[in-house]
PDB file of C-alpha atoms in Angstrom:
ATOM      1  CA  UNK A 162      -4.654 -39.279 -14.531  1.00 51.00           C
ATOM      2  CA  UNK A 163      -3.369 -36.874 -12.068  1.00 56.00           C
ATOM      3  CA  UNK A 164      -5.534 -34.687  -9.770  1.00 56.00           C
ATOM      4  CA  UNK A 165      -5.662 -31.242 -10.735  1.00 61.00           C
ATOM      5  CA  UNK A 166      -6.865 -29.307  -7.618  1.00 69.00           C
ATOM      6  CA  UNK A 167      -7.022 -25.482  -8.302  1.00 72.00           C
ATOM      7  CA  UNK A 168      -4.472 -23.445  -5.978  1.00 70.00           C
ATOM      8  CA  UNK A 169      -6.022 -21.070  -3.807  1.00 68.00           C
ATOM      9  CA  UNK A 170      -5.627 -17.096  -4.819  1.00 70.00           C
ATOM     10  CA  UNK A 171      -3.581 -15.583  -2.410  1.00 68.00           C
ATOM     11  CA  UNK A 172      -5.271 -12.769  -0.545  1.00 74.00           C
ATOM     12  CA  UNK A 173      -5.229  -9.528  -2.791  1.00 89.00           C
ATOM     13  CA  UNK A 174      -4.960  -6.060  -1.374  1.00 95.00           C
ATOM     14  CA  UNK A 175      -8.012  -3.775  -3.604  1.00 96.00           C
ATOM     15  CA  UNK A 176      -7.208  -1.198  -4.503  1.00 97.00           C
ATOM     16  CA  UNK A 177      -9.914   0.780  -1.527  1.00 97.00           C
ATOM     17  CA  UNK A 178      -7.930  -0.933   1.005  1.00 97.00           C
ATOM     18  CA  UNK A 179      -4.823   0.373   0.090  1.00 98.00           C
ATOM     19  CA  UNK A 180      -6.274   4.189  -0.200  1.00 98.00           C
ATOM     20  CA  UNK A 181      -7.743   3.174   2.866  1.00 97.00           C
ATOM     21  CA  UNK A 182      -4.434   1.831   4.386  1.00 97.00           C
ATOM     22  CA  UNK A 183      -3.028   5.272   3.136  1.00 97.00           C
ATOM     23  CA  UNK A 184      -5.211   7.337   4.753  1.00 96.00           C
ATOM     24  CA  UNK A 185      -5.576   5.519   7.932  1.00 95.00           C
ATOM     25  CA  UNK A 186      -1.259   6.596   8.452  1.00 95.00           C
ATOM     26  CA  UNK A 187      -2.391  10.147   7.167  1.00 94.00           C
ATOM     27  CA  UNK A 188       0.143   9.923   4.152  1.00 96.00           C
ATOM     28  CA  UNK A 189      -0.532  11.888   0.963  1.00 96.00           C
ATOM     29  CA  UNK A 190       0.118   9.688  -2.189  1.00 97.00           C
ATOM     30  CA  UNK A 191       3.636  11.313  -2.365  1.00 97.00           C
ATOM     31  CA  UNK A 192       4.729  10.246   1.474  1.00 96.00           C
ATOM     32  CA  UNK A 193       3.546   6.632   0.984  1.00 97.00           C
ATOM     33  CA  UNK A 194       4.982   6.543  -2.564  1.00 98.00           C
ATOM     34  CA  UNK A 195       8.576   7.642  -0.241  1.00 96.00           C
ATOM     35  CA  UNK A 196       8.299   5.651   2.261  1.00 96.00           C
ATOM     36  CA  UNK A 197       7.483   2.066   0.124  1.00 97.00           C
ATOM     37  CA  UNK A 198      10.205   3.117  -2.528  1.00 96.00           C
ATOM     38  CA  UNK A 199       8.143   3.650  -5.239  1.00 98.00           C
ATOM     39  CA  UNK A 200       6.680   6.078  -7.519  1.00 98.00           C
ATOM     40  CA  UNK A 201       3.592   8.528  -6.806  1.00 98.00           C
ATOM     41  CA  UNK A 202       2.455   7.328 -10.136  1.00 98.00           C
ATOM     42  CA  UNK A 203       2.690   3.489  -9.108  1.00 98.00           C
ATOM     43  CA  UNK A 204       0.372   5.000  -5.567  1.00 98.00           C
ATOM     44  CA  UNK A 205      -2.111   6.439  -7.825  1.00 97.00           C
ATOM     45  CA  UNK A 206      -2.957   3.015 -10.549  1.00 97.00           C
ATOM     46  CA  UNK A 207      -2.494   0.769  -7.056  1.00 98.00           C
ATOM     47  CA  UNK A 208      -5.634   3.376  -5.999  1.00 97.00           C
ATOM     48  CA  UNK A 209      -7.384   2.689  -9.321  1.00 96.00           C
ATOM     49  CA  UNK A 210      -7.150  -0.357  -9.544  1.00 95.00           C
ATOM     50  CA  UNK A 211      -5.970  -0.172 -13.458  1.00 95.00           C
ATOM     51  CA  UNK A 212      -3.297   1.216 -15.772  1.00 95.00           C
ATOM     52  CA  UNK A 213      -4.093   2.093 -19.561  1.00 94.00           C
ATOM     53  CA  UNK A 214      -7.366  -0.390 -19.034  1.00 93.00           C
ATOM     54  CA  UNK A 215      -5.805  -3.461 -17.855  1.00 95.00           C
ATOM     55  CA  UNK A 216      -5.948  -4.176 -14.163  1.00 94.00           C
ATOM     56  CA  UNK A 217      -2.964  -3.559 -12.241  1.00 94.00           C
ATOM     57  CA  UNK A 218      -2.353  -6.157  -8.783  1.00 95.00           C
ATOM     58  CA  UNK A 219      -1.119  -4.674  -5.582  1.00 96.00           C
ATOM     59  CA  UNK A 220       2.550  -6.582  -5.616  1.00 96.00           C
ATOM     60  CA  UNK A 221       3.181  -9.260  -2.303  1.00 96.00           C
ATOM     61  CA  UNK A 222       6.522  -6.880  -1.818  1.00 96.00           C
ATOM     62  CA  UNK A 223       4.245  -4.048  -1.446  1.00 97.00           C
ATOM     63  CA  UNK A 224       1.135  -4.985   1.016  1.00 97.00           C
ATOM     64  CA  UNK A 225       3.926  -6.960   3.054  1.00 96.00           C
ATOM     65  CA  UNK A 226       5.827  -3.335   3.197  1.00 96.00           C
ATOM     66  CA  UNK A 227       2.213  -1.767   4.038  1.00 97.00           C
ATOM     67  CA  UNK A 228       1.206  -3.709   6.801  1.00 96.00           C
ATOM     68  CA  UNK A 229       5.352  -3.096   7.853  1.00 96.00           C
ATOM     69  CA  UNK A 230       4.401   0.767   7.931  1.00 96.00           C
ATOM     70  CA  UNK A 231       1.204   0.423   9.998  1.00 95.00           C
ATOM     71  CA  UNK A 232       2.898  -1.559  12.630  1.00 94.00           C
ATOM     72  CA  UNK A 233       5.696   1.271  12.638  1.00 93.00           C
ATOM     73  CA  UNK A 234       8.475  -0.417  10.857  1.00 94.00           C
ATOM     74  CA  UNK A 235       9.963   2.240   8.736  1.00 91.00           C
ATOM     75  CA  UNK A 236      13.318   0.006   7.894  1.00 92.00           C
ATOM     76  CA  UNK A 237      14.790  -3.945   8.310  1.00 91.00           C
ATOM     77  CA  UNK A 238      18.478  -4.778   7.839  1.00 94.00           C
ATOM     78  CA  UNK A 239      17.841  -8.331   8.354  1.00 93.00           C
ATOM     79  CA  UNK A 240      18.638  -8.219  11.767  1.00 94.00           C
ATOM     80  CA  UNK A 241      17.218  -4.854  13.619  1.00 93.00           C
ATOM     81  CA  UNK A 242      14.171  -2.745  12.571  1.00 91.00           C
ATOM     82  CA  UNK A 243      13.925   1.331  12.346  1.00 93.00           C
ATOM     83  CA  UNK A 244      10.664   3.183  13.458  1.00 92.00           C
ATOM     84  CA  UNK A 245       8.757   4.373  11.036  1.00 88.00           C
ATOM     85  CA  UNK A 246       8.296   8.317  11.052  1.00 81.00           C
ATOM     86  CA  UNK A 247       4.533   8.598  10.523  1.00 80.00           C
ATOM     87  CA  UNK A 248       2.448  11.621  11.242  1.00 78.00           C
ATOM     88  CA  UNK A 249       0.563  12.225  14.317  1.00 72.00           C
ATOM     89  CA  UNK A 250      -2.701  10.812  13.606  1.00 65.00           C
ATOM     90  CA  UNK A 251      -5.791  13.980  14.366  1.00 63.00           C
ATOM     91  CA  UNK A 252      -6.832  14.622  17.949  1.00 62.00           C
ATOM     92  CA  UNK A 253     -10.591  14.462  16.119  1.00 61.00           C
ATOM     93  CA  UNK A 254     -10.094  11.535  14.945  1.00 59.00           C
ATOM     94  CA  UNK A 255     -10.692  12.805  11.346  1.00 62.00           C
ATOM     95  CA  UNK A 256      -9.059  12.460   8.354  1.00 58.00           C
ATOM     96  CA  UNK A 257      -7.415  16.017   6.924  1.00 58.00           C
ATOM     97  CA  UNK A 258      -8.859  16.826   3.510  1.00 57.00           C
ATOM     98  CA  UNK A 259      -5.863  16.747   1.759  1.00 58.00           C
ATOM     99  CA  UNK A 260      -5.003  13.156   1.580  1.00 65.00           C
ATOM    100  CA  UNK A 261      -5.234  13.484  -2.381  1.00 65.00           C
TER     101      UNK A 261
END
């Protein structure tokens, strides 16, 4: 009988981190949604954490293109990187209000 050993989860991105993660780069929903190729609508259930009551998963493709962003890599051609253009984080420190 073979061994059945239970795969590990891969770690999961909640959806607080990635508002978090968001607001840490001081991008509104729309900016992020830009600058990982997606949808504000796709930013705002990643946020929630669910879509029409069923839990919606924060995609490999996507966290991998987060943690990209916070270490200032706006673009990859397989060879070279391009900066990321990421506003200028607060002198206060503080996070603007308007971060949806």
């Amino acid at each position: 009988m073979a061994d059945l050993k239970k795969t590990p989860r891969p770690p999961m991105m909640t959806p607080d981190q990635f508002r978090d993660w968001r607001r840490a780069l001081g991008l509104k929903q729309k900016e992020a949604a830009e600058r990982l190729g997606l949808k504000k609508r796709m930013i705002q259930y990643y946020e929630k954490g669910h879509r029409d009551g069923r839990p919606v998963e924060i995609p490999k493709s996507v966290r991998l293109a987060c943690y990209a962003l916070s270490q200032g890599v706006g673009d990859f051609d397989g060879i070279s990187t391009r900066q990321a253009l990421l506003p200028a984080p607060p002198l206060d420190g503080q996070l603007p209000a308007d971060l949806d």
